[in-house]
Coordinates of C-alpha atoms in Angstrom, one line a residue:
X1179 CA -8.5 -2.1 11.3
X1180 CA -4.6 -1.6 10.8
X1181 CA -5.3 -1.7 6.8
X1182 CA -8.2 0.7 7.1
X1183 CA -6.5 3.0 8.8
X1184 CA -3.8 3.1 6.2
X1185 CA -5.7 3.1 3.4
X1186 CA -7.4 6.4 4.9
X1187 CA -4.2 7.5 4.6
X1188 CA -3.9 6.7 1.0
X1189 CA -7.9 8.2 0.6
X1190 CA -6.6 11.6 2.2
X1191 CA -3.3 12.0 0.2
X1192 CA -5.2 11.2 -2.9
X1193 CA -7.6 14.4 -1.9
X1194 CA -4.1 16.3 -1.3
X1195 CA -3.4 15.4 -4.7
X1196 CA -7.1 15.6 -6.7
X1197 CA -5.9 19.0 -8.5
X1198 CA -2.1 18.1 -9.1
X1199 CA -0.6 16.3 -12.4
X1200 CA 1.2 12.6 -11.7
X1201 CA 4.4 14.4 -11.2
X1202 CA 4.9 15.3 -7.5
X1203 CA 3.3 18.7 -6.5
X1204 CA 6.0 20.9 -6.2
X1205 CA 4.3 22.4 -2.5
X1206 CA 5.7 19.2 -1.1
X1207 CA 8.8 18.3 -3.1
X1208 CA 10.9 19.7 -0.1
X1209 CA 9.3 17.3 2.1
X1210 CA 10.3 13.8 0.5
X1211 CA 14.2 12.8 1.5
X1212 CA 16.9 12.8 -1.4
X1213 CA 16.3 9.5 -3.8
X1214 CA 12.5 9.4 -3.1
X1215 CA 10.2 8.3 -6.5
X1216 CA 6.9 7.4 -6.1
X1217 CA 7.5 4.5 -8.3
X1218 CA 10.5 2.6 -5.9
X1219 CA 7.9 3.9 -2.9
X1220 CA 5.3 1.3 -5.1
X1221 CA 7.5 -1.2 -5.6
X1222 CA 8.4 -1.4 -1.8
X1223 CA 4.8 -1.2 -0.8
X1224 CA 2.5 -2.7 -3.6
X1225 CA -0.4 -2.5 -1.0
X1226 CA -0.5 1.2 -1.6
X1227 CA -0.8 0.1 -5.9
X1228 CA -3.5 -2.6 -4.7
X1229 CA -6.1 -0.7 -2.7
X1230 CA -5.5 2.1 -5.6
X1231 CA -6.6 -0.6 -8.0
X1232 CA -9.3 -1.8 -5.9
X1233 CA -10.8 1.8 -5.4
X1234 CA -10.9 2.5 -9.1
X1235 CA -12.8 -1.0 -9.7
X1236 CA -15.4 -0.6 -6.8
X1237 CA -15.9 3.4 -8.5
X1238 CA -16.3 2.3 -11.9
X1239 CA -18.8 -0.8 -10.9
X1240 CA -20.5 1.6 -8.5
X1241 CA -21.2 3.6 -12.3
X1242 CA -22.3 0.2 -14.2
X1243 CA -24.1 -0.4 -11.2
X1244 CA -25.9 2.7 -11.4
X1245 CA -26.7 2.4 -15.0
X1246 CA -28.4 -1.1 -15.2
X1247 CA -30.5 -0.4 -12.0
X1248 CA -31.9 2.8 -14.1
X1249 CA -32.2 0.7 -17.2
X1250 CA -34.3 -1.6 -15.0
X1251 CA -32.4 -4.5 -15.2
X1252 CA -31.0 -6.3 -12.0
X1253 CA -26.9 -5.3 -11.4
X1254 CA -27.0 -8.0 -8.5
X1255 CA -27.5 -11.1 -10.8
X1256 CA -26.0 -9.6 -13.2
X1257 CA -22.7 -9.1 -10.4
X1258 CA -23.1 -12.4 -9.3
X1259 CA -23.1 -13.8 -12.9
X1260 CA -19.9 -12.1 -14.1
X1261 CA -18.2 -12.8 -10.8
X1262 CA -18.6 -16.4 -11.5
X1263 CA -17.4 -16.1 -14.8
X1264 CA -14.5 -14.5 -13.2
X1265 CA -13.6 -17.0 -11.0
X1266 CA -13.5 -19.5 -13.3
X1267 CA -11.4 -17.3 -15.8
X1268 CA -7.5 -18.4 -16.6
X1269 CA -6.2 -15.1 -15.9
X1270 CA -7.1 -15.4 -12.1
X1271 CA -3.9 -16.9 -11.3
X1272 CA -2.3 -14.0 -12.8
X1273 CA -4.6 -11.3 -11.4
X1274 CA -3.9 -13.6 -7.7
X1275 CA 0.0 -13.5 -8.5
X1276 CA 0.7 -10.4 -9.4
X1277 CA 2.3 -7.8 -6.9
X1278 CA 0.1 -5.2 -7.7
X1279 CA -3.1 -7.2 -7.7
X1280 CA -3.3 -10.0 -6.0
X1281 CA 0.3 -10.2 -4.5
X1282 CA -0.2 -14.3 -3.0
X1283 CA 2.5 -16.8 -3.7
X1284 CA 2.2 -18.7 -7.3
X1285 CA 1.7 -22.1 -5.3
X1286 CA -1.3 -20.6 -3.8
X1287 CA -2.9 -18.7 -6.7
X1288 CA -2.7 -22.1 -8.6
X1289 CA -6.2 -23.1 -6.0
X1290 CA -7.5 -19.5 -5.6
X1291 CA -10.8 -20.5 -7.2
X1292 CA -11.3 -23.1 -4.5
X1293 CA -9.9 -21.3 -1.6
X1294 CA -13.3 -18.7 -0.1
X1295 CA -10.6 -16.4 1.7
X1296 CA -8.2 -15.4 -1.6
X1297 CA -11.0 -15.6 -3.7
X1298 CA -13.0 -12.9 -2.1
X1299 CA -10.1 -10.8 -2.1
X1300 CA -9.6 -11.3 -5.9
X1301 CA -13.2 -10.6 -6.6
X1302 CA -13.0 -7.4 -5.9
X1303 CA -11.1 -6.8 -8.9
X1304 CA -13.5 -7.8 -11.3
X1305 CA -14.7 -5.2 -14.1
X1306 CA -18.2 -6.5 -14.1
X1307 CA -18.6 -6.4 -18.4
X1308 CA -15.3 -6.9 -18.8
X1309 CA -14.2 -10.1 -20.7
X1310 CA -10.5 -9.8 -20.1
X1311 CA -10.1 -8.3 -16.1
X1312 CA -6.2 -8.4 -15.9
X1313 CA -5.6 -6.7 -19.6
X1314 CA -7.8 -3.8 -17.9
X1315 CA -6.1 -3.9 -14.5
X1316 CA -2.5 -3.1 -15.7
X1317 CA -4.4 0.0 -17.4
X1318 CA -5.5 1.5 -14.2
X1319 CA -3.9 4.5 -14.2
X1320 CA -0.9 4.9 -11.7
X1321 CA -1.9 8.4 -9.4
X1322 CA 1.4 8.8 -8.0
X1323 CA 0.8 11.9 -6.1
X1324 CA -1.3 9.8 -4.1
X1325 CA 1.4 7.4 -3.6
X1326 CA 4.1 9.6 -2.8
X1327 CA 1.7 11.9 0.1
X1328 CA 1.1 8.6 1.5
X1329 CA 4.9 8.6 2.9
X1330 CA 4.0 12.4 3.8
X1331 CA 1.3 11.7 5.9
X1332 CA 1.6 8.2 7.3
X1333 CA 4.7 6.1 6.0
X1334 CA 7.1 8.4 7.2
X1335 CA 6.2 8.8 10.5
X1336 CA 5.9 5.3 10.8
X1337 CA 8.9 3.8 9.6
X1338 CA 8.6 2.7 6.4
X1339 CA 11.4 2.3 4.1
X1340 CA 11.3 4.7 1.0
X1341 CA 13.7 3.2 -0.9
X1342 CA 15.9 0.0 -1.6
X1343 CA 20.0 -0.1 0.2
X1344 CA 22.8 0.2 -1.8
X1345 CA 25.6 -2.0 -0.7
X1346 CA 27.1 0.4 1.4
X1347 CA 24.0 1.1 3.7
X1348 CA 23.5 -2.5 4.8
X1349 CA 26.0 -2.8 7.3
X1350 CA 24.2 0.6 9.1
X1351 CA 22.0 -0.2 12.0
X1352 CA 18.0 -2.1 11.7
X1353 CA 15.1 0.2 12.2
X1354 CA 14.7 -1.8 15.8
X1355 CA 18.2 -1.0 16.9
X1356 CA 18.0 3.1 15.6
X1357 CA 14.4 3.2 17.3
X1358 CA 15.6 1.7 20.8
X1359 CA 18.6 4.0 20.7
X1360 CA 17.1 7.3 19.9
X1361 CA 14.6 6.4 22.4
X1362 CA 17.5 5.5 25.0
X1363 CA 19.3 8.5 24.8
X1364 CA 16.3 10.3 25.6
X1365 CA 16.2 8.7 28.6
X1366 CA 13.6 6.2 28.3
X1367 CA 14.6 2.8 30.1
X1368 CA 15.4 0.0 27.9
X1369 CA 12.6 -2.1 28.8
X1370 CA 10.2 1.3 28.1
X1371 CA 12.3 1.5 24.8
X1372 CA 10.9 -1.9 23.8
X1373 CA 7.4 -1.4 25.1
X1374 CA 7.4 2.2 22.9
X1375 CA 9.0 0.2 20.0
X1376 CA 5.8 -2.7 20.5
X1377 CA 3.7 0.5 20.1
X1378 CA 4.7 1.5 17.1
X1379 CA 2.9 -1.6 15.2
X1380 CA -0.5 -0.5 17.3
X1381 CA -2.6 2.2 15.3
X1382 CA -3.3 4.0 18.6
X1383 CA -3.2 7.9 18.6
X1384 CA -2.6 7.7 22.1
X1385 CA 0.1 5.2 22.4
X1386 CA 1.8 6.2 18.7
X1387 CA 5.6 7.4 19.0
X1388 CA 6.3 9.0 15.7
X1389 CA 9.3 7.1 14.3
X1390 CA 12.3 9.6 14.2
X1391 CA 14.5 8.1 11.0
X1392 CA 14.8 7.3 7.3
X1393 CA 15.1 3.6 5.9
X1394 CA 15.9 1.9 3.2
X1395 CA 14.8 -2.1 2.3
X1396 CA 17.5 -4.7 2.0
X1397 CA 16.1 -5.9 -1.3
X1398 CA 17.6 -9.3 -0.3
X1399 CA 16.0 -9.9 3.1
X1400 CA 13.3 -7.2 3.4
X1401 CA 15.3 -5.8 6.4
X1402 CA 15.4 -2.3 7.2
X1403 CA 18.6 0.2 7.6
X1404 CA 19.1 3.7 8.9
X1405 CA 19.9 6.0 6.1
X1406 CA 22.6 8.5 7.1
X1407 CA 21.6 11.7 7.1

């Protein structure tokens, strides 16, 4: 449900962004903090790249799809065919590896075929037609204004780190310890402080406390810093 909900996120900042080029709309360049690029943004949160890539696939099979059932011919063997093919394919373990794709650890793309979970997940990346899937992946194109809105209208708000810490910015304060403080000194017990910051991770309208700072990712340990503003 958690994913969903984020990737309707991604779904409305990608209508946000249907009429603007891959550069940042300028109506919202005042919004993003100093340093943002969608690109870093990616990096830190290949999901975003990954349901991006995902959507394109299912939209461009839905057209095959669409084409063979008014030819006459039958798009659910002809799925089930080229999935197989697919699975059995040598660039699955780099479709299952890479960050953008895939994103599982090397040890456990080097099964994928015989594991039902991961390989249902990779599946959905097939090009059904298309002899070489990962060559055709890469070529997705990158719609950054999607990308970049995302932080606008979800990542932001809830504390996700829009880019990496420079040396300087790791010995500031975790996103935990800002959160409970701000939320102290607005009076809030520390034991509600902790019960607010358990909220945060719960996609409940009703129960959501916005998140009140900037972060950047310790690109060592994935831990996240107050940026000073």
């Amino acid at each position: 449900m958690k994913k969903l909900y984020q990737y309707t996120m991604i779904l409305l900042a990608g209508v946000l962004g249907a009429c603007s080029s891959l550069e940042v709309s300028e109506p919202y360049s005042d919004s993003f903090p100093a340093g943002f690029t969608a690109q870093t943004y990616m990096q830190l949160h290949p999901i975003l790249r990954k349901l991006q890539i995902k959507d394109y696939v299912e939209m461009r099979n839905s057209l095959v799809k669409d084409s063979v059932t008014n030819a006459g011919g039958d798009y659910a063997a002809l799925k089930a065919a080229d999935d197989a093919t697919f699975a059995a394919s040598p660039t699955l373990v780099q479709i299952c590896s890479d960050p953008f794709m895939g994103g599982y650890p090397v040890d456990a793309c080097a099964a994928a075929a015989a594991d039902a979970n991961i390989l249902k997940d990779l599946t959905e990346f097939n090009f059904v037609g298309v002899a070489d899937d990962f060559t055709a992946l890469t070529q997705v194109p990158v719609d950054e204004v999607a990308i970049s809105q995302q932080y606008i209208v979800y990542g932001q708000s809830h504390g996700w780190a829009y880019r990496f810490c420079d040396a300087t910015e790791l010995a500031n304060i975790t996103r935990d310890q800002v959160t409970v403080s701000v939320l102290n000194a607005q009076g809030i017990p520390v034991d509600s402080a902790i019960v607010k910051l358990q909220e945060k991770t719960v996609d409940d309208p009703k129960k959501f406390v916005a998140d009140p700072g900037l972060y950047c990712m310790d690109p060592a340990t994935g831990i996240l810093h107050l940026v000073n503003q």
